[in-house]
mmCIF file of C-alpha atoms and ligand atoms in Angstrom:
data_model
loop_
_atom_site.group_PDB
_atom_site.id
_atom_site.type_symbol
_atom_site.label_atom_id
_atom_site.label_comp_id
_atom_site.label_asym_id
_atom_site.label_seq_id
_atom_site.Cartn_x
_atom_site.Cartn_y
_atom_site.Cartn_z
ATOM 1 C CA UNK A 1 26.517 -41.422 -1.760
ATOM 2 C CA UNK A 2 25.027 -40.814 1.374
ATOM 3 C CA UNK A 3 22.156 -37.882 1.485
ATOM 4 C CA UNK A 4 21.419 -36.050 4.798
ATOM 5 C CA UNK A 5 18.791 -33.822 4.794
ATOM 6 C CA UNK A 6 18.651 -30.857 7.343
ATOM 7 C CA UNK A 7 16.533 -30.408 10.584
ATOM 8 C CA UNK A 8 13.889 -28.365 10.190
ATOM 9 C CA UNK A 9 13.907 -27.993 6.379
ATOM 10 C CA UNK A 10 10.815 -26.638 5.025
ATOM 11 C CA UNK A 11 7.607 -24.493 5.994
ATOM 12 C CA UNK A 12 8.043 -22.978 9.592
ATOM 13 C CA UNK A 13 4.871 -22.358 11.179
ATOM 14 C CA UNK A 14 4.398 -19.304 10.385
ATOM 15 C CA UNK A 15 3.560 -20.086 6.843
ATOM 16 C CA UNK A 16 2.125 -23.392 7.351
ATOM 17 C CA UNK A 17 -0.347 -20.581 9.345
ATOM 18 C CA UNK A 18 -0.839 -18.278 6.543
ATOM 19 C CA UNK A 19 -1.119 -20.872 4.148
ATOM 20 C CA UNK A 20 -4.322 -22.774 6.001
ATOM 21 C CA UNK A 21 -5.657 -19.848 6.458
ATOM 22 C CA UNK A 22 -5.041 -18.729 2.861
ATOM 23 C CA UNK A 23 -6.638 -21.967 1.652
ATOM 24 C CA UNK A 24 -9.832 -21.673 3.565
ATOM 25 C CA UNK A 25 -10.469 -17.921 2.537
ATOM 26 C CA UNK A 26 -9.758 -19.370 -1.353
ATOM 27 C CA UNK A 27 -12.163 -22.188 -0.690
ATOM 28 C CA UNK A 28 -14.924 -19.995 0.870
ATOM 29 C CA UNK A 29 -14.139 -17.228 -1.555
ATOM 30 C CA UNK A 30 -15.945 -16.509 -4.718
ATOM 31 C CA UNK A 31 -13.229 -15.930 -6.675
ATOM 32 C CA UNK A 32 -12.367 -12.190 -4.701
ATOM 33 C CA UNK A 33 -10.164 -13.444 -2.462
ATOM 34 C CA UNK A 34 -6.667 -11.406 -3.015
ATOM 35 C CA UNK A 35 -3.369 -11.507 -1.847
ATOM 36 C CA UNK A 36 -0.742 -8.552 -2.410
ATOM 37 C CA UNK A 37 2.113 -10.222 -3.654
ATOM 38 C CA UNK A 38 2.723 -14.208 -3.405
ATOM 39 C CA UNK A 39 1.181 -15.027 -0.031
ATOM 40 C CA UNK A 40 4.488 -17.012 0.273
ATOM 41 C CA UNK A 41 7.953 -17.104 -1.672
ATOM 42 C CA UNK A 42 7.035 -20.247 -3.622
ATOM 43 C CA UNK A 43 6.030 -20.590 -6.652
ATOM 44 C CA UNK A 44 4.750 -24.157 -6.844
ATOM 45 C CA UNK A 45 2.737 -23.321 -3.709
ATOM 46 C CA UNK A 46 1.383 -19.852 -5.263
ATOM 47 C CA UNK A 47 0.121 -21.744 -8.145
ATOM 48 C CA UNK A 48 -1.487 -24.276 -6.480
ATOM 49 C CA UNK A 49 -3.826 -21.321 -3.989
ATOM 50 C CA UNK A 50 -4.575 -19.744 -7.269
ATOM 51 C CA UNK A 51 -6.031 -23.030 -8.592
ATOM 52 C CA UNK A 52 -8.140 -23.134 -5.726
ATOM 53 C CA UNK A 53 -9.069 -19.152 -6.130
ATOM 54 C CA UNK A 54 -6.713 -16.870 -4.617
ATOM 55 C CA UNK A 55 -5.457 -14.204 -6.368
ATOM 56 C CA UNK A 56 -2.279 -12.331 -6.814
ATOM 57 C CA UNK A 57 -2.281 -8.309 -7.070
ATOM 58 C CA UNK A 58 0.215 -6.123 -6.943
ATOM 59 C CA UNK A 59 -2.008 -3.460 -6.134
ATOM 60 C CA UNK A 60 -5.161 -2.367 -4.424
ATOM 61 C CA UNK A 61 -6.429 -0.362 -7.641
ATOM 62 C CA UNK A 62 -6.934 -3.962 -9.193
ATOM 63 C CA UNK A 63 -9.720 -4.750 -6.902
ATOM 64 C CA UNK A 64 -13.341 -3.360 -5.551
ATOM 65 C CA UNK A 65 -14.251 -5.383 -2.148
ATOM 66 C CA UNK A 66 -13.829 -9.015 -1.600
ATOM 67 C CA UNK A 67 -11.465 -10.463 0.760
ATOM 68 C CA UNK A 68 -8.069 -9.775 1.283
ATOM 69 C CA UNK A 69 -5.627 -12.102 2.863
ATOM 70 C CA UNK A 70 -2.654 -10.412 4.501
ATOM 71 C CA UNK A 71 0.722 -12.601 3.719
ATOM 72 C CA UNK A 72 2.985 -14.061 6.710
ATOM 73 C CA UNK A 73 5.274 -10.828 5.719
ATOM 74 C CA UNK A 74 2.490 -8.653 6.978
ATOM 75 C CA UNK A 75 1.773 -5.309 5.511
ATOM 76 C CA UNK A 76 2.188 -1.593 6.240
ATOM 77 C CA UNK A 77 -0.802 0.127 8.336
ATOM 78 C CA UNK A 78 -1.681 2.439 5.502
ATOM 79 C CA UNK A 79 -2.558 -0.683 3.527
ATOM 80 C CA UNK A 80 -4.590 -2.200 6.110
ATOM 81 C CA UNK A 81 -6.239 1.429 6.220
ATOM 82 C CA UNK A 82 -6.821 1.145 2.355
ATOM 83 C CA UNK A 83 -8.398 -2.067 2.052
ATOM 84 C CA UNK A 84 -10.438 -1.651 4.933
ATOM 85 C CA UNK A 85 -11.620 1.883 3.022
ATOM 86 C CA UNK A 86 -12.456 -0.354 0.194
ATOM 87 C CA UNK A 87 -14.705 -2.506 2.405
ATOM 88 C CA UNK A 88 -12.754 -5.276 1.844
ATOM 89 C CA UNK A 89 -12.844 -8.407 4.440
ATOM 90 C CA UNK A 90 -9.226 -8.780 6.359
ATOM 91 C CA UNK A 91 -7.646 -12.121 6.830
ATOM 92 C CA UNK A 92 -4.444 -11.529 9.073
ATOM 93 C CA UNK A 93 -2.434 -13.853 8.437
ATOM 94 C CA UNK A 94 0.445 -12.251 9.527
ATOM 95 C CA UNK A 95 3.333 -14.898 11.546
ATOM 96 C CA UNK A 96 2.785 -13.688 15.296
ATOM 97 C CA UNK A 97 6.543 -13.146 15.043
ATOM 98 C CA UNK A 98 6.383 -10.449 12.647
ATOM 99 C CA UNK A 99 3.933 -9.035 14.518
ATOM 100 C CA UNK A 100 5.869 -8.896 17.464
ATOM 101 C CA UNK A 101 8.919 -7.185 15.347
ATOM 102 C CA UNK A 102 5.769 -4.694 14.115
ATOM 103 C CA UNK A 103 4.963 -3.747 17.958
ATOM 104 C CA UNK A 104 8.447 -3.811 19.373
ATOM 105 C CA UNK A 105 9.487 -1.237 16.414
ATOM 106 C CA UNK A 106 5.911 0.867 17.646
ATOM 107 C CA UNK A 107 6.916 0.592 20.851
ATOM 108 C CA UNK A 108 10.623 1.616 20.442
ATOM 109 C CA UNK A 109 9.240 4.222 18.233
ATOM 110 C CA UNK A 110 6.759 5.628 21.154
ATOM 111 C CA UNK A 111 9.630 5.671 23.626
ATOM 112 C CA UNK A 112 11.386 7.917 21.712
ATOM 113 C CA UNK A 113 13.967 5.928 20.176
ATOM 114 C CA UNK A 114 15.513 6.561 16.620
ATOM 115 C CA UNK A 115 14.163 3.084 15.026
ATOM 116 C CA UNK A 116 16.733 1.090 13.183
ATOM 117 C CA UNK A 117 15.611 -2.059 11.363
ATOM 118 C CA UNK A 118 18.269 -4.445 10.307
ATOM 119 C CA UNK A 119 17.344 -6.452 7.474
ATOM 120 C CA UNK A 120 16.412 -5.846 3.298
ATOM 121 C CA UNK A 121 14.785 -2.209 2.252
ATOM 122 C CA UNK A 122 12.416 -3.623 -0.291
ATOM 123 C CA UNK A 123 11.633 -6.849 1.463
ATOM 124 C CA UNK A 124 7.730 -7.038 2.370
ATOM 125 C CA UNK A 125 8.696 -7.592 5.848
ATOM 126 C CA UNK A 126 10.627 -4.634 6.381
ATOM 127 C CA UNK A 127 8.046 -2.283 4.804
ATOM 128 C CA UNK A 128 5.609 -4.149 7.243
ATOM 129 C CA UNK A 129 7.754 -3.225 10.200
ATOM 130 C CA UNK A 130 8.609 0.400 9.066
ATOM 131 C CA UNK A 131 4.994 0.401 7.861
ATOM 132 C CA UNK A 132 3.611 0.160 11.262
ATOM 133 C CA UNK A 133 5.461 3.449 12.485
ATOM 134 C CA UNK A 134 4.397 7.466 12.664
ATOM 135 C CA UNK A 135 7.550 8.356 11.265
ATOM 136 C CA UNK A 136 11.013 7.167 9.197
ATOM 137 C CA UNK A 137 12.670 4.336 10.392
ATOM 138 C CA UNK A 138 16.310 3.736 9.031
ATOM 139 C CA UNK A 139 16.970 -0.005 7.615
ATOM 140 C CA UNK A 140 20.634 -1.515 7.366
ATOM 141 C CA UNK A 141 21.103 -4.515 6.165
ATOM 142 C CA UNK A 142 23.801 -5.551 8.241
ATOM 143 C CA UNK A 143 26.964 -6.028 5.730
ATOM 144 C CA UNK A 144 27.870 -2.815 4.961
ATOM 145 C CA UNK A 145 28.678 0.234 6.597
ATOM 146 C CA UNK A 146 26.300 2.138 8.753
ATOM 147 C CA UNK A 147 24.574 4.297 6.227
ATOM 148 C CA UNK A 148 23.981 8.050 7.446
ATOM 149 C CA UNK A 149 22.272 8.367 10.472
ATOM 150 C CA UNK A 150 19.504 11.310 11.757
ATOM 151 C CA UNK A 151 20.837 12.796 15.043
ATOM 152 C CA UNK A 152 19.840 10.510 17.602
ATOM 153 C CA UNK A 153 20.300 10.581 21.748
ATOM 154 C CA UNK A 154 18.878 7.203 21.770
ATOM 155 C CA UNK A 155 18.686 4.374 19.305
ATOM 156 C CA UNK A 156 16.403 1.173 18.979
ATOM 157 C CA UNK A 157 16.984 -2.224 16.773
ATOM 158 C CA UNK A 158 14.726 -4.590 15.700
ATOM 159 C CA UNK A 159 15.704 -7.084 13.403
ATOM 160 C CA UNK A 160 13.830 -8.502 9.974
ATOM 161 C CA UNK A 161 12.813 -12.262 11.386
ATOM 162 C CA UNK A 162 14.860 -13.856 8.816
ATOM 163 C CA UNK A 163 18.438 -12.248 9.375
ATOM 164 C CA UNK A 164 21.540 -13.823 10.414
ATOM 165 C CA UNK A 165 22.396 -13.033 14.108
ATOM 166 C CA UNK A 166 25.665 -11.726 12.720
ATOM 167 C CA UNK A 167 23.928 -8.745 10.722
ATOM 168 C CA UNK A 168 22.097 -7.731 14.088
ATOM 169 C CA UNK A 169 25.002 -7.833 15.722
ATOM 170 C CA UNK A 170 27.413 -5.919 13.365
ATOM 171 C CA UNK A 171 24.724 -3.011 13.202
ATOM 172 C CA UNK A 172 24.641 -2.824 17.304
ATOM 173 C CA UNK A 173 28.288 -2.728 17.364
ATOM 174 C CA UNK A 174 28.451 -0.065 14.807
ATOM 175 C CA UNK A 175 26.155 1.822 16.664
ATOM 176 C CA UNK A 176 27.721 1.805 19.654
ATOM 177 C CA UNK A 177 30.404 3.976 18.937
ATOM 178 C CA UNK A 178 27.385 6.580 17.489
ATOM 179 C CA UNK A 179 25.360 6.486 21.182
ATOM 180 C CA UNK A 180 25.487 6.071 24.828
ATOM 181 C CA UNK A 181 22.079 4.179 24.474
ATOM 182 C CA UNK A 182 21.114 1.295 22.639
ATOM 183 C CA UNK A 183 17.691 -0.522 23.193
ATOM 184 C CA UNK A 184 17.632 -3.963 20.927
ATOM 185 C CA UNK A 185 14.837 -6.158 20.742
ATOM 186 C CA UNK A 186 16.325 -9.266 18.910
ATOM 187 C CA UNK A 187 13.629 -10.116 16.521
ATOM 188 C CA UNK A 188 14.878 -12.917 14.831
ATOM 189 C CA UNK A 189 12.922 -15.767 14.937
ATOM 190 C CA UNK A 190 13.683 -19.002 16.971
ATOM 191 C CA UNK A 191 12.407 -21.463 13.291
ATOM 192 C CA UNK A 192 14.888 -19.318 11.121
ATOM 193 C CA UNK A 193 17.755 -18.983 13.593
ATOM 194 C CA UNK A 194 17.149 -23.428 14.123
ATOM 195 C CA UNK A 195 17.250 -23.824 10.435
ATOM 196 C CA UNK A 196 20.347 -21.622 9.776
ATOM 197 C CA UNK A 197 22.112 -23.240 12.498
ATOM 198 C CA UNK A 198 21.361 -26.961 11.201
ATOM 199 C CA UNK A 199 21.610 -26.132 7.635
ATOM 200 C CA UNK A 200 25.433 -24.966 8.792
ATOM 201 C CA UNK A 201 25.989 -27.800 10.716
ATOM 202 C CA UNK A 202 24.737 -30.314 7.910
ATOM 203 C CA UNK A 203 27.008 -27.881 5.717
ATOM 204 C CA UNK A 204 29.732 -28.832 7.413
ATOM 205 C CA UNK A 205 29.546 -32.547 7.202
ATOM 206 C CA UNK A 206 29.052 -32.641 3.389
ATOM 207 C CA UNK A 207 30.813 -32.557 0.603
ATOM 208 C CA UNK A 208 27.503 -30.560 -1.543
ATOM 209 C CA UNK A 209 24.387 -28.255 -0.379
ATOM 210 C CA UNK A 210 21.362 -28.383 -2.357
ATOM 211 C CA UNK A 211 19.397 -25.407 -0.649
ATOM 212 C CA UNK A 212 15.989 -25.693 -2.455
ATOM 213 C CA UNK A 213 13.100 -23.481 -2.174
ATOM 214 C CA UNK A 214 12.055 -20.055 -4.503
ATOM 215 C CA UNK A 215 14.602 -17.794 -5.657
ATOM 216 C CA UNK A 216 12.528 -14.876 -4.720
ATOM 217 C CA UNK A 217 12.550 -16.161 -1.266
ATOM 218 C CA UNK A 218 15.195 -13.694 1.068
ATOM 219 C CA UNK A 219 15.829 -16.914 3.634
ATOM 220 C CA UNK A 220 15.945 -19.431 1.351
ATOM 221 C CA UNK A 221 18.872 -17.131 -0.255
ATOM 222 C CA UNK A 222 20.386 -16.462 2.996
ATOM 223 C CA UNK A 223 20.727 -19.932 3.661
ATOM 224 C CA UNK A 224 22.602 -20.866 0.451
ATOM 225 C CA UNK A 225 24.980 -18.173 1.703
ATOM 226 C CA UNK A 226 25.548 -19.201 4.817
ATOM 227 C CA UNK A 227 26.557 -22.655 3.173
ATOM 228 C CA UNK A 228 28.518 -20.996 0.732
ATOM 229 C CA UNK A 229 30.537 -18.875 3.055
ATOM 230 C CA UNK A 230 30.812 -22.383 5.101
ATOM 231 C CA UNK A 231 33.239 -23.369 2.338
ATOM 232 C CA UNK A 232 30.799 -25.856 0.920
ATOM 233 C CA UNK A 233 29.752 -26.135 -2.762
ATOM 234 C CA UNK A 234 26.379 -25.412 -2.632
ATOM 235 C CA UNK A 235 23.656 -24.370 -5.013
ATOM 236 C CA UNK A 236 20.306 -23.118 -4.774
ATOM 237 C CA UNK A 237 17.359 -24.657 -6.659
ATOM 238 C CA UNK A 238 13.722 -24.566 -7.220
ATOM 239 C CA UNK A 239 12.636 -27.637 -7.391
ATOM 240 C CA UNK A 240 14.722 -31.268 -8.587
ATOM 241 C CA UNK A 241 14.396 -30.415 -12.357
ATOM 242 C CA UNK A 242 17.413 -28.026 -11.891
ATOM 243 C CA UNK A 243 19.980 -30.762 -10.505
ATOM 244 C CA UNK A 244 22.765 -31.723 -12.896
ATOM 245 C CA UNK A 245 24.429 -34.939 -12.507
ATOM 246 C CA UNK A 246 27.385 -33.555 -12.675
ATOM 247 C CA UNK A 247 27.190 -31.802 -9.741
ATOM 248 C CA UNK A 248 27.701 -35.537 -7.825
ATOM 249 C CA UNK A 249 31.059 -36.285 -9.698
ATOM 250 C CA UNK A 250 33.209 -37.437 -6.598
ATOM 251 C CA UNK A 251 30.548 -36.533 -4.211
ATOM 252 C CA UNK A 252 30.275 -39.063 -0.946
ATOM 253 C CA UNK A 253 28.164 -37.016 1.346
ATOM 254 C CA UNK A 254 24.944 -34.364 0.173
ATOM 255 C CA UNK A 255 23.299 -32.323 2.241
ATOM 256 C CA UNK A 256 19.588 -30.958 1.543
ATOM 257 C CA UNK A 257 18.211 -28.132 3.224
ATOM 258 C CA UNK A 258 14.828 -25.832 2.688
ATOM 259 C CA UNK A 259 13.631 -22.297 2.946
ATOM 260 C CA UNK A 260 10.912 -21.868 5.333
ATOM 261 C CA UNK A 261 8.220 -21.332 2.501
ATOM 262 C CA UNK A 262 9.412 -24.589 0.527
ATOM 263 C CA UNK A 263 6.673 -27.445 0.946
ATOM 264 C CA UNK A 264 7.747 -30.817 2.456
ATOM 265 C CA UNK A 265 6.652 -32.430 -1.415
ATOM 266 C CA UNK A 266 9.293 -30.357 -3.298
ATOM 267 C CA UNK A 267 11.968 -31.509 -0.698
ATOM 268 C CA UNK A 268 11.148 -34.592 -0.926
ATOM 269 C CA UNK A 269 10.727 -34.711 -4.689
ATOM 270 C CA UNK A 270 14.656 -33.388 -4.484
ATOM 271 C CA UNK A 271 15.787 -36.107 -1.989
ATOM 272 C CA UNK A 272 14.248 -38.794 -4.386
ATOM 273 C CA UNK A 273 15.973 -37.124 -7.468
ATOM 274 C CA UNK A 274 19.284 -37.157 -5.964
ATOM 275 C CA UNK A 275 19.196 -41.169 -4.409
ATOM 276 C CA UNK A 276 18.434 -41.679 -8.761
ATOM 277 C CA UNK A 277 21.357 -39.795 -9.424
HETATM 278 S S1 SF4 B 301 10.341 -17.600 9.373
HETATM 279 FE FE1 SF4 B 301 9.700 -17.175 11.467
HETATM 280 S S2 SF4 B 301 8.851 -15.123 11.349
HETATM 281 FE FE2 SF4 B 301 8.948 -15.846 9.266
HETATM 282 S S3 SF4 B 301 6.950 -16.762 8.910
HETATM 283 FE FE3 SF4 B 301 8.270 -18.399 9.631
HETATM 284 S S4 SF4 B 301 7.939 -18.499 11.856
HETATM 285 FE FE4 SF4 B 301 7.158 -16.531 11.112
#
């Protein structure tokens, strides 16, 4: 059985960002250091900061000062406005790219456009993006119809980092026939689109797709669908525990690909499982 692992599988650099950063606000901390949610979509990884002194929250009620580290997913200005209010110490460690989806949506926003963000309503991202405007932005996700839209002259798209290109596209198309004028800033991000294209292509050569990073993870996900939909048996895992020998029977050629928050180890951990198997 021959085992080809994807380009690009693993943490892009926006996370391998957040999490140095994360690491050395842990190891300087005192044991305030905070993140709201997982700093990253991984488990294993989360576990390991919080060994070293990073905590999780789900709220900003659970803490008084100390440091906050701001996730690769950013967060919405009213947040950043809380914490600060709390005299809490910022780390931004938001990916530059999602920054630049924050500022494009702003700056659609200022120009008078009706903002439309394609990509998952509860996904951190998204509120990040939406987060970071005066008023109501609307969010598709890109596989269903248009939901209703406000009354709009003028419309503007940015795009949740992680998204297919298909998604983006199917909302512009939709809302052309709903406008004369369209501004789209395509926000995806060059490591996601790379991985999604070589994870397809690897998809296509196989005869299996182990897509392995946390289930809570939206690319990771996304990725397992796009081999799915490629017509390739593919399953998602966590980490090589999960693999079932059956899943070789007849097998000749596997394919492994990662999320972009799934550390290099747990790949590799996976590869090694499956040249046992
Ligand atoms: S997937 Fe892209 S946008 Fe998201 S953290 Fe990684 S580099 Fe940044």
């Amino acid at each position: 059985m021959k085992v080809i692992v994807a380009e690009g599988a693993g943490f892009c650099f926006g996370v391998k960002r957040a999490l140095k950063m994360a690491f050395e606000a842990a190891r300087k901390g005192d044991g305030t250091v905070v993140t709201l949610g997982a700093i990253i979509h991984n488990p294993q990884v989360v576990a390991r900061l919080e060994r070293e002194g990073l905590r999780v929250v789900k709220n900003l009620d659970e803490v008084e000062g100390g440091t906050l580290v701001v996730r690769s997913h950013g967060l919405p200005r009213g947040v950043l406005a809380e914490a600060e209010a709390k005299g809490m110490e910022i780390v931004d460690a938001t990916c530059p790219f999602v920054k630049q989806a924050q500022e494009r949506a702003a700056q659609l926003e200022r120009e008078g456009h009706a903002v439309v963000v394609v990509g998952e309503k509860d996904h951190p991202e998204v509120l990040s993006i939406t987060g970071s405007l005066e008023g109501i932005a609307t969010v598709v996700d890109g596989t269903a119809k248009l939901p209703e839209l406000p009354e709009a002259k003028r419309y503007g798209v940015v795009c949740q980092t992680t998204q297919p290109q298909e998604h983006l596209s199917a909302v512009v198309l939709d809302l052309l026939s709903k406008s004369r004028e369209i501004k789209v800033f395509n926000t995806i991000c060059e490591a996601t689109f790379e991985r999604q294209e070589s994870a397809l292509q690897t998809a296509r050569e196989v005869d299996l797709m182990l897509v392995v990073g946390g289930r809570n993870s939206a690319n990771t996900r996304r990725l397992w669908e796009l081999c799915r939909d490629a017509g390739c048996d593919a399953y998602h895992i966590e980490t090589a525990d999960e693999l079932e020998p059956e899943w070789f029977e007849k097998k000749h050629q596997v394919g492994i690909t990662g999320g972009a928050s799934t550390p290099q180890w747990i790949v590799d951990d996976v590869v090694a499982a499956v040249e046992r198997i």
